Short mmCIF file of C-alpha atoms in Angstrom, two decimals:
data_model
loop_
_atom_site.label_atom_id
_atom_site.label_comp_id
_atom_site.label_asym_id
_atom_site.label_seq_id
_atom_site.Cartn_x
_atom_site.Cartn_y
_atom_site.Cartn_z
CA MET A 1 75.11 91.11 30.41
CA ASN A 2 75.46 87.66 28.93
CA ASP A 3 79.01 86.68 29.90
CA LEU A 4 81.38 87.08 32.86
CA ALA A 5 85.12 86.79 32.28
CA ILE A 6 85.72 84.43 35.15
CA SER A 7 88.96 82.47 35.07
CA LEU A 8 88.26 79.17 36.79
CA ASP A 9 91.04 76.97 38.15
CA GLY A 10 90.06 73.31 38.06
CA THR A 11 93.17 72.28 40.02
CA SER A 12 92.44 74.60 42.95
CA LYS A 13 91.20 73.26 46.29
CA THR A 14 88.55 76.00 46.20
CA PRO A 15 85.29 74.60 44.71
CA LEU A 16 84.24 76.02 41.32
CA TYR A 17 80.98 77.44 42.68
CA GLU A 18 82.95 79.35 45.34
CA GLN A 19 85.31 80.75 42.71
CA ILE A 20 82.28 82.06 40.75
CA TYR A 21 80.72 83.43 43.92
CA ARG A 22 83.92 85.23 44.98
CA TYR A 23 84.42 86.78 41.54
CA ILE A 24 80.88 88.20 41.29
CA LYS A 25 80.92 89.39 44.91
CA HIS A 26 84.23 91.22 44.37
CA GLU A 27 82.96 92.84 41.17
CA ILE A 28 79.83 94.11 42.91
CA GLN A 29 81.81 95.39 45.92
CA THR A 30 84.31 97.27 43.76
CA GLY A 31 81.78 98.63 41.27
CA GLY A 32 82.80 96.44 38.34
CA ILE A 33 79.19 95.27 38.31
CA LYS A 34 76.95 98.20 39.19
CA SER A 35 73.70 98.16 41.11
CA GLY A 36 70.85 97.06 38.87
CA ASP A 37 73.07 95.37 36.27
CA LYS A 38 71.54 92.14 34.99
CA LEU A 39 73.61 89.00 35.47
CA PRO A 40 73.72 86.08 33.01
CA SER A 41 71.13 83.39 33.52
CA THR A 42 72.34 80.21 35.16
CA ARG A 43 71.86 78.35 31.85
CA ALA A 44 73.85 80.91 29.85
CA LEU A 45 76.67 81.19 32.38
CA CYS A 46 77.11 77.43 32.80
CA ARG A 47 77.43 77.05 29.00
CA TYR A 48 79.91 79.92 28.81
CA LEU A 49 82.08 78.60 31.67
CA ASP A 50 81.64 74.96 30.67
CA VAL A 51 80.49 73.90 34.14
CA SER A 52 77.33 72.22 35.41
CA ARG A 53 74.26 74.32 35.95
CA SER A 54 74.10 73.27 39.61
CA THR A 55 77.56 74.85 40.13
CA VAL A 56 76.30 78.24 38.93
CA GLU A 57 73.07 77.88 40.90
CA LEU A 58 75.04 77.26 44.13
CA ALA A 59 77.08 80.44 43.54
CA TYR A 60 73.94 82.51 42.83
CA GLU A 61 72.16 81.13 45.89
CA GLN A 62 75.05 82.19 48.11
CA LEU A 63 75.11 85.68 46.56
CA ILE A 64 71.35 86.02 47.05
CA SER A 65 71.53 84.89 50.69
CA GLU A 66 74.21 87.50 51.42
CA GLY A 67 72.30 90.28 49.69
CA TYR A 68 74.64 90.90 46.77
CA VAL A 69 72.20 89.62 44.11
CA GLU A 70 68.41 89.89 43.81
CA SER A 71 66.23 87.44 41.91
CA GLU A 72 63.13 88.71 40.09
CA ALA A 73 60.57 86.26 38.78
CA CYS A 74 60.50 85.96 34.97
CA ARG A 75 63.17 88.65 34.67
CA GLY A 76 66.39 87.09 36.02
CA PHE A 77 69.19 88.04 38.41
CA PHE A 78 70.30 91.60 39.16
CA ALA A 79 73.16 93.14 41.18
CA ALA A 80 71.77 94.59 44.41
CA ASP A 81 72.46 98.01 45.86
CA VAL A 82 75.22 97.27 48.36
CA GLU A 83 75.85 100.81 49.53
CA GLY A 84 75.87 100.66 53.33
CA LEU A 85 75.98 96.85 53.30
CA TYR A 86 78.34 95.63 56.02
CA GLN A 87 81.53 94.27 54.52
CA LEU A 88 84.42 92.56 56.21
CA GLU A 89 87.74 93.79 54.92
CA ARG A 90 90.84 91.69 55.23
CA PRO A 91 93.24 93.40 57.60
CA SER A 92 96.62 94.25 56.18
CA PRO A 93 99.49 92.16 57.57
CA VAL A 94 100.85 93.61 60.80
CA HIS A 95 104.61 93.69 61.14
CA PRO A 96 106.11 93.47 64.64
CA GLU A 97 108.16 96.62 64.12
CA ILE A 98 104.99 98.58 63.27
CA ASP A 99 102.64 97.09 65.86
CA GLY A 100 104.21 98.47 69.01
CA GLN A 101 107.88 98.64 69.78
CA LYS A 102 110.26 96.43 67.89
CA LYS A 103 111.74 93.80 70.15
CA ASN A 104 115.31 92.77 69.66
CA SER A 105 116.18 89.13 70.06
CA TYR A 106 119.38 88.06 71.73
CA PRO A 107 121.27 84.77 71.49
CA TYR A 108 121.67 84.89 75.29
CA ASP A 109 118.84 86.32 77.40
CA PHE A 110 119.11 86.34 81.21
CA THR A 111 115.48 87.41 81.67
CA PRO A 112 114.37 87.01 85.30
CA ASN A 113 110.81 86.31 84.11
CA GLY A 114 111.61 83.33 81.91
CA VAL A 115 110.35 79.75 82.18
CA ASP A 116 111.48 76.64 80.36
CA LEU A 117 108.64 75.83 77.98
CA ASN A 118 110.51 72.85 76.51
CA SER A 119 109.80 70.97 79.73
CA PHE A 120 106.05 71.64 79.57
CA PRO A 121 104.17 68.31 79.86
CA TYR A 122 102.52 68.51 76.44
CA ASN A 123 101.51 64.85 76.32
CA ALA A 124 99.85 64.92 79.73
CA TRP A 125 98.06 68.20 79.03
CA ARG A 126 96.87 66.90 75.64
CA LYS A 127 95.61 63.67 77.24
CA LEU A 128 93.70 65.50 79.97
CA SER A 129 92.26 67.98 77.47
CA LYS A 130 90.93 65.12 75.37
CA GLU A 131 89.49 63.35 78.41
CA SER A 132 87.76 66.53 79.56
CA LEU A 133 85.96 66.90 76.22
CA LEU A 134 85.42 63.21 75.51
CA ASP A 135 81.83 63.20 76.74
CA ASP A 136 79.20 65.71 75.70
CA GLN A 137 78.89 67.71 78.91
CA ALA A 138 76.64 70.72 78.40
CA GLU A 139 77.42 71.77 81.98
CA LEU A 140 81.01 72.52 80.96
CA PHE A 141 79.83 75.35 78.73
CA ARG A 142 77.54 77.06 81.22
CA LEU A 143 78.66 79.82 83.55
CA GLY A 144 80.16 78.36 86.69
CA SER A 145 80.88 79.65 90.17
CA PRO A 146 82.26 83.21 90.27
CA GLN A 147 85.00 81.95 92.60
CA GLY A 148 85.98 79.10 90.29
CA GLU A 149 84.88 75.47 90.21
CA TYR A 150 84.69 73.87 93.65
CA GLY A 151 86.67 70.77 92.60
CA LEU A 152 89.63 72.85 91.44
CA ARG A 153 89.50 75.04 94.53
CA SER A 154 89.58 71.91 96.71
CA ALA A 155 92.57 70.54 94.79
CA ILE A 156 94.45 73.83 95.14
CA CYS A 157 93.66 74.04 98.87
CA SER A 158 95.06 70.56 99.40
CA TYR A 159 98.22 71.43 97.45
CA LEU A 160 98.73 74.73 99.30
CA HIS A 161 98.37 73.08 102.69
CA GLN A 162 100.84 70.30 101.91
CA ALA A 163 103.42 72.32 99.96
CA ARG A 164 103.14 75.82 101.45
CA GLY A 165 101.57 75.33 104.88
CA VAL A 166 98.58 77.51 103.93
CA ASN A 167 95.48 76.97 106.07
CA CYS A 168 92.29 77.62 104.12
CA GLY A 169 89.08 76.06 102.85
CA PRO A 170 87.76 76.01 99.28
CA GLU A 171 85.18 78.68 100.18
CA GLN A 172 88.06 81.14 100.83
CA LEU A 173 89.61 80.65 97.40
CA ILE A 174 88.96 82.75 94.30
CA ILE A 175 90.40 81.67 90.94
CA GLY A 176 91.10 84.29 88.32
CA ALA A 177 92.93 84.91 85.05
CA GLY A 178 96.23 86.19 86.43
CA ASN A 179 97.39 88.15 89.46
CA ASP A 180 96.48 91.49 87.89
CA TYR A 181 92.79 90.59 87.73
CA LEU A 182 92.76 89.20 91.27
CA LEU A 183 94.42 92.31 92.69
CA MET A 184 91.83 94.48 90.92
CA LEU A 185 89.12 92.24 92.34
CA LEU A 186 90.68 92.58 95.79
CA ALA A 187 90.57 96.36 95.42
CA THR A 188 86.79 96.19 95.02
CA VAL A 189 86.54 94.06 98.15
CA ILE A 190 88.67 96.12 100.54
CA GLY A 191 87.76 99.51 99.10
CA GLN A 192 90.13 102.36 98.30
CA ASP A 193 90.22 103.98 101.72
CA HIS A 194 93.61 102.41 102.48
CA LYS A 195 97.27 103.28 102.28
CA VAL A 196 99.34 100.47 100.76
CA ALA A 197 103.04 100.04 101.56
CA PHE A 198 105.38 98.37 99.08
CA GLU A 199 108.93 97.17 99.45
CA ASN A 200 111.60 99.18 97.64
CA PRO A 201 112.61 97.87 95.11
CA THR A 202 109.45 95.96 94.36
CA TYR A 203 107.29 94.20 91.79
CA ARG A 204 106.40 97.25 89.69
CA GLN A 205 103.32 95.70 88.09
CA ALA A 206 101.49 95.51 91.42
CA TYR A 207 102.73 98.97 92.43
CA ARG A 208 101.44 100.55 89.20
CA LEU A 209 98.13 98.72 89.52
CA PHE A 210 97.36 100.07 93.00
CA GLU A 211 98.61 103.49 91.96
CA ASN A 212 96.28 103.57 88.95
CA LEU A 213 93.39 102.42 91.13
CA SER A 214 93.88 105.64 93.14
CA PHE A 215 95.09 104.03 96.35
CA ARG A 216 97.39 106.03 98.58
CA ILE A 217 100.74 104.27 98.28
CA CYS A 218 104.18 104.51 99.83
CA THR A 219 107.41 102.55 99.96
CA VAL A 220 109.24 101.09 102.93
CA ASP A 221 112.98 100.50 102.78
CA MET A 222 114.27 96.98 103.20
CA ASP A 223 117.20 95.53 105.09
CA GLU A 224 118.75 92.10 104.70
CA LYS A 225 115.67 90.55 106.33
CA GLY A 226 113.00 92.22 104.21
CA MET A 227 110.48 94.98 104.96
CA ASN A 228 111.27 96.77 108.21
CA ALA A 229 108.25 96.53 110.55
CA GLN A 230 109.19 99.69 112.49
CA LYS A 231 109.42 101.76 109.30
CA LEU A 232 106.16 100.21 108.15
CA GLU A 233 104.53 101.48 111.35
CA GLU A 234 105.96 104.95 110.78
CA SER A 235 104.67 105.04 107.20
CA GLY A 236 101.03 105.20 108.31
CA ALA A 237 100.07 102.39 105.91
CA ASP A 238 97.36 99.91 106.85
CA ILE A 239 98.08 97.37 104.09
CA ALA A 240 101.53 95.90 103.37
CA PHE A 241 102.34 94.17 100.07
CA VAL A 242 105.20 91.72 100.70
CA MET A 243 106.90 88.72 99.11
CA PRO A 244 108.39 86.94 102.14
CA SER A 245 109.30 83.58 100.56
CA HIS A 246 111.49 85.08 97.83
CA GLN A 247 111.26 88.84 97.42
CA TYR A 248 111.21 90.10 93.86
CA PRO A 249 113.61 91.35 92.70
CA LEU A 250 116.12 91.18 95.61
CA GLY A 251 115.56 87.49 96.35
CA ILE A 252 115.46 87.98 100.13
CA VAL A 253 113.92 85.15 102.16
CA MET A 254 112.24 86.72 105.19
CA PRO A 255 113.25 85.01 108.46
CA ILE A 256 110.62 83.85 110.96
CA ARG A 257 111.28 86.67 113.44
CA ARG A 258 110.60 89.36 110.85
CA ARG A 259 107.45 87.53 109.77
CA MET A 260 106.18 87.57 113.35
CA GLU A 261 106.92 91.31 113.55
CA LEU A 262 104.78 91.93 110.47
CA LEU A 263 101.94 89.81 111.87
CA ARG A 264 102.10 91.75 115.15
CA TRP A 265 101.94 95.01 113.17
CA ALA A 266 98.84 93.79 111.34
CA GLY A 267 97.18 92.68 114.57
CA LYS A 268 97.53 96.03 116.31
CA GLN A 269 94.63 97.70 114.51
CA GLU A 270 91.35 96.67 112.94
CA GLY A 271 91.46 96.92 109.14
CA ARG A 272 95.17 96.22 108.73
CA TYR A 273 96.09 93.48 106.27
CA ILE A 274 99.15 91.90 104.69
CA ILE A 275 99.02 90.90 101.01
CA GLU A 276 101.41 87.96 100.59
CA ASP A 277 102.52 87.40 96.99
CA ASP A 278 103.97 83.88 96.84
CA TYR A 279 104.75 84.00 93.12
CA ASP A 280 107.69 81.55 92.74
CA SER A 281 107.90 79.83 96.12
CA GLU A 282 107.96 76.36 94.47
CA PHE A 283 111.63 76.76 93.59
CA ARG A 284 114.05 76.44 96.49
CA TYR A 285 117.38 74.66 96.07
CA LYS A 286 118.98 74.74 99.51
CA GLY A 287 117.59 73.95 102.96
CA LYS A 288 114.02 73.12 103.87
CA PRO A 289 111.04 74.74 102.18
CA VAL A 290 109.96 77.98 103.84
CA PRO A 291 106.24 77.90 104.77
CA ALA A 292 104.03 80.75 103.67
CA LEU A 293 103.42 83.67 106.02
CA GLN A 294 99.70 82.88 105.86
CA GLY A 295 100.32 79.60 107.70
CA TYR A 296 101.48 81.51 110.81
CA ASP A 297 98.50 83.87 110.74
CA SER A 298 96.04 83.19 113.59
CA ARG A 299 94.19 86.51 113.36
CA GLU A 300 92.99 86.31 109.72
CA LYS A 301 95.22 89.20 108.61
CA VAL A 302 97.00 87.71 105.58
CA ILE A 303 95.57 87.86 102.04
CA TYR A 304 97.43 85.20 100.10
CA ILE A 305 97.92 85.28 96.31
CA GLY A 306 99.70 82.76 94.09
CA THR A 307 99.92 81.71 90.46
CA PHE A 308 100.65 78.76 88.20
CA SER A 309 102.51 80.98 85.70
CA LYS A 310 105.95 80.00 86.98
CA ALA A 311 105.21 76.41 87.97
CA ILE A 312 103.43 75.46 84.72
CA ALA A 313 103.40 78.18 82.04
CA PRO A 314 102.50 81.91 81.78
CA ALA A 315 99.81 81.25 79.14
CA ILE A 316 97.84 79.11 81.63
CA ARG A 317 96.61 82.44 83.03
CA MET A 318 95.41 80.94 86.27
CA SER A 319 96.03 82.47 89.69
CA TYR A 320 94.34 82.10 93.06
CA LEU A 321 93.48 84.44 95.92
CA VAL A 322 92.92 83.24 99.51
CA LEU A 323 90.75 85.67 101.46
CA PRO A 324 90.68 85.78 105.26
CA ARG A 325 87.25 84.72 106.48
CA PRO A 326 86.26 88.22 107.69
CA LEU A 327 86.58 89.44 104.08
CA LEU A 328 84.42 86.68 102.57
CA LYS A 329 81.13 88.38 103.40
CA ARG A 330 82.41 91.65 102.01
CA TYR A 331 83.46 89.83 98.83
CA GLN A 332 79.98 88.34 98.42
CA GLU A 333 78.35 91.73 98.91
CA LYS A 334 80.65 93.80 96.71
CA SER A 335 82.05 91.45 94.08
CA GLY A 336 80.18 88.15 94.22
CA PHE A 337 78.22 89.07 91.09
CA LEU A 338 81.36 89.12 88.91
CA ASN A 339 81.65 86.00 86.77
CA SER A 340 84.79 83.89 86.72
CA THR A 341 87.40 84.92 84.16
CA VAL A 342 88.72 81.38 83.67
CA SER A 343 87.17 78.81 81.32
CA LYS A 344 85.49 75.87 83.05
CA VAL A 345 87.21 73.55 80.57
CA ASP A 346 90.64 74.86 81.57
CA GLN A 347 89.71 74.57 85.24
CA LEU A 348 88.72 70.93 84.75
CA ILE A 349 92.01 70.17 82.98
CA LEU A 350 94.04 71.77 85.77
CA LYS A 351 92.01 69.94 88.41
CA LYS A 352 92.84 66.61 86.77
CA PHE A 353 96.45 67.73 86.32
CA ILE A 354 96.79 68.26 90.08
CA GLU A 355 94.69 65.33 91.33
CA GLU A 356 96.26 62.70 89.06
CA GLY A 357 99.82 63.59 90.12
CA TYR A 358 101.00 65.23 86.91
CA PHE A 359 101.58 68.59 88.59
CA GLU A 360 103.76 67.08 91.33
CA ARG A 361 105.87 65.18 88.80
CA HIS A 362 106.20 68.23 86.55
CA LEU A 363 107.18 70.42 89.51
CA ASN A 364 109.86 67.97 90.66
CA LYS A 365 111.26 67.75 87.14
CA THR A 366 111.28 71.52 86.68
CA ARG A 367 112.80 72.13 90.10
CA ALA A 368 115.67 69.75 89.32
CA LEU A 369 116.18 71.41 85.92
CA TYR A 370 116.29 74.92 87.37
CA LYS A 371 118.59 73.83 90.20
CA SER A 372 121.05 72.46 87.67
CA ARG A 373 121.02 75.76 85.76
CA HIS A 374 121.24 77.73 89.00
CA ASP A 375 124.29 75.73 90.09
CA THR A 376 125.89 76.10 86.66
CA LEU A 377 125.47 79.87 86.75
CA LEU A 378 126.92 80.14 90.26
CA SER A 379 129.86 77.95 89.32
CA CYS A 380 130.57 79.98 86.17
CA LEU A 381 130.39 83.30 88.01
CA LYS A 382 132.81 82.00 90.62
CA SER A 383 135.33 80.55 88.18
CA ARG A 384 135.09 83.31 85.55
CA LEU A 385 134.70 86.43 87.64
CA CYS A 386 136.46 85.66 90.92
CA ARG A 387 139.32 83.85 92.51
CA THR A 388 138.90 80.22 93.50
CA GLY A 389 137.56 79.78 97.00
CA GLY A 390 136.38 82.45 99.42
CA ASP A 391 132.93 83.38 100.53
CA MET A 392 130.98 84.58 97.52
CA ARG A 393 128.53 86.46 99.72
CA GLN A 394 131.42 88.58 100.99
CA GLY A 395 132.27 89.58 97.45
CA ILE A 396 134.01 88.04 94.47
CA ARG A 397 137.11 89.34 92.76
CA PRO A 398 138.28 88.98 89.17
CA ARG A 399 141.21 86.69 88.64
CA ASN A 400 143.44 89.55 87.56
CA ALA A 401 142.69 91.77 90.58
CA CYS A 402 145.47 92.64 93.00
CA LYS A 403 145.33 91.13 96.45
CA ASN A 404 144.98 94.50 98.16
CA GLU A 405 141.98 95.54 96.07
CA GLY A 406 138.46 95.29 97.46
CA PRO A 407 135.87 92.91 96.03
CA LEU A 408 134.49 93.94 92.65
CA PHE A 409 131.53 91.57 92.45
CA ARG A 410 129.04 90.28 95.01
CA ILE A 411 126.20 87.76 94.62
CA SER A 412 122.88 87.69 96.46
CA GLY A 413 119.43 86.19 96.09
CA GLU A 414 120.66 82.74 95.14
CA HIS A 415 119.32 79.29 96.19
CA ALA A 416 115.68 80.13 95.39
CA GLY A 417 113.47 81.41 92.60
CA VAL A 418 114.65 81.63 89.00
CA HIS A 419 117.15 84.50 89.14
CA LEU A 420 120.01 85.87 91.23
CA LEU A 421 121.66 89.28 91.55
CA LEU A 422 125.19 90.32 90.66
CA HIS A 423 126.32 93.50 92.42
CA VAL A 424 129.12 95.18 90.48
CA LEU A 425 131.52 97.28 92.57
CA ASN A 426 134.11 98.22 89.93
CA GLY A 427 132.66 101.64 89.26
CA MET A 428 130.74 100.73 86.09
CA THR A 429 127.17 101.94 85.79
CA GLU A 430 124.19 99.73 84.97
CA GLU A 431 123.96 101.41 81.56
CA GLU A 432 127.58 100.54 80.79
CA LEU A 433 127.18 96.96 81.95
CA ILE A 434 123.99 96.44 79.94
CA GLY A 435 125.39 98.19 76.85
CA ARG A 436 128.63 96.19 76.76
CA ALA A 437 126.73 92.93 77.16
CA GLU A 438 124.21 93.83 74.44
CA LYS A 439 126.99 94.48 71.92
CA ARG A 440 127.95 90.83 72.27
CA GLY A 441 124.39 89.51 72.11
CA VAL A 442 123.86 89.04 75.85
CA ARG A 443 120.74 90.58 77.39
CA VAL A 444 120.98 91.44 81.09
CA TYR A 445 118.64 93.47 83.28
CA GLY A 446 119.34 96.29 85.71
CA LEU A 447 117.91 96.36 89.22
CA SER A 448 117.22 100.10 89.09
CA GLU A 449 114.13 99.61 86.90
CA TYR A 450 112.43 98.05 89.94
CA ASP A 451 113.23 100.99 92.23
CA VAL A 452 110.17 103.00 93.16
CA GLU A 453 112.28 105.47 95.13
CA PRO A 454 115.88 106.09 93.97
CA ARG A 455 118.66 104.49 96.01
CA PRO A 456 121.67 106.68 95.26
CA ASP A 457 124.13 104.69 97.37
CA ALA A 458 123.20 101.31 95.90
CA PRO A 459 125.83 99.67 93.67
CA ALA A 460 125.13 98.84 90.04
CA THR A 461 123.25 95.54 90.14
CA ILE A 462 122.34 93.10 87.39
CA LEU A 463 119.56 90.49 87.51
CA LEU A 464 120.54 87.18 85.94
CA GLY A 465 117.67 84.79 85.27
CA TYR A 466 118.45 81.23 84.24
CA ALA A 467 115.12 79.41 83.79
CA ASN A 468 115.02 79.68 79.99
CA MET A 469 118.80 79.34 79.41
CA SER A 470 120.43 75.99 78.70
CA GLU A 471 123.54 75.17 80.67
CA GLU A 472 125.67 75.45 77.52
CA LYS A 473 124.32 78.94 76.86
CA ILE A 474 124.89 79.98 80.47
CA VAL A 475 128.56 78.95 80.27
CA GLU A 476 129.10 80.82 77.00
CA ALA A 477 127.22 83.93 78.13
CA VAL A 478 129.22 84.25 81.36
CA ARG A 479 132.43 83.90 79.35
CA ILE A 480 131.31 86.85 77.23
CA LEU A 481 130.45 88.91 80.32
CA GLU A 482 133.92 88.22 81.70
CA GLU A 483 135.50 89.60 78.54
CA GLU A 484 133.30 92.71 78.53
CA TRP A 485 133.19 93.58 82.21
CA ILE A 486 136.76 92.81 83.35
#
């Protein structure tokens, strides 16, 4: 073989030697050049292609180093036997509708899990990222503490004490990549010989996790104050999973008396614990902040878990677990060998973000933004779906309803978090409400998908999240709901 019909493109950004290399490699892989075939000499090929000899030599050297070509002294270059040689194949493009379920997009999406990513402090995060990597610090790229870096744990402890009333030391804190991981870690610490009680309705992700980990689980009905302590006692559970600051999805804020009842329940027997999920406690728009249940705990019975997913961004993937001191030794024995799941670089960035005041400023800005959207949504629901005036918590009526008719809409769960609930009492089912809204491009979410046990007497209820909706979109979306639901 004296010539190769290689079409070289002198205007391409790909170097000429790489074009030659790619052509010969492809021909050998596909059988165009068979094993043992002799290739042109570098002198002959450079004359044929009108390129420098060094260009051809570079291509041949790369082919030889990868095992596609063999060089024999005084004989020349020959295609190697590549059968069984590992080859990377380019994956075919994956289309969203093929890779998993196709997700519809909606002009108006009231997702209760949304956050406003437009308000993310990109400049500050970029600055701190650059500062963290400015110096060559080999220590940053070594394995760190399994519980997370001490500096970050100290910063989080200080924040939790000031903002949430949590009493803990850095040695009690474990940092992990999301609540799911930390709950799985907790399962290894406490062991599976427990019965876990969940609120109904509840955060289904945690419920499914404990169920799949083979824990015995049950549900405890809620009243307007949260999980009922008497029913919890009757359930036979020894661990209670609660969200006292803003229950998801009902939005109930547990009053102090009910919190004391739960702490008394936990203190009655050795081995009883309360898991407090404080997932979006940063956002409260009316009254004073409600301290965490852990702050009232004097018997080391509350396991506290929180996350930065709502306060900063979901992709941060950083959560924290506060263990009661009696569980620390058990953690060291059973799970202390597990390495941290969070990059040390990311931990350093977040530490700086908290200590240098960026987190506080971002939180204040986001809280004001969400309050404005919360107030806009409440105002629109009142003006569009009910008569002017009246107590919205007692029920809201459409403007065209007769005076002797009962209320057709009722709102709950407002003034905290990033969503509220609209209870619909006009006889329409959740499916009808969701379907009519979807036809007009408005995505709403039914409460029933969070029910672990069915609640046959519960009215159709819609969750309306507002964190990722602009005020203009909220106004337009509620107008559409008025047209479809009334």
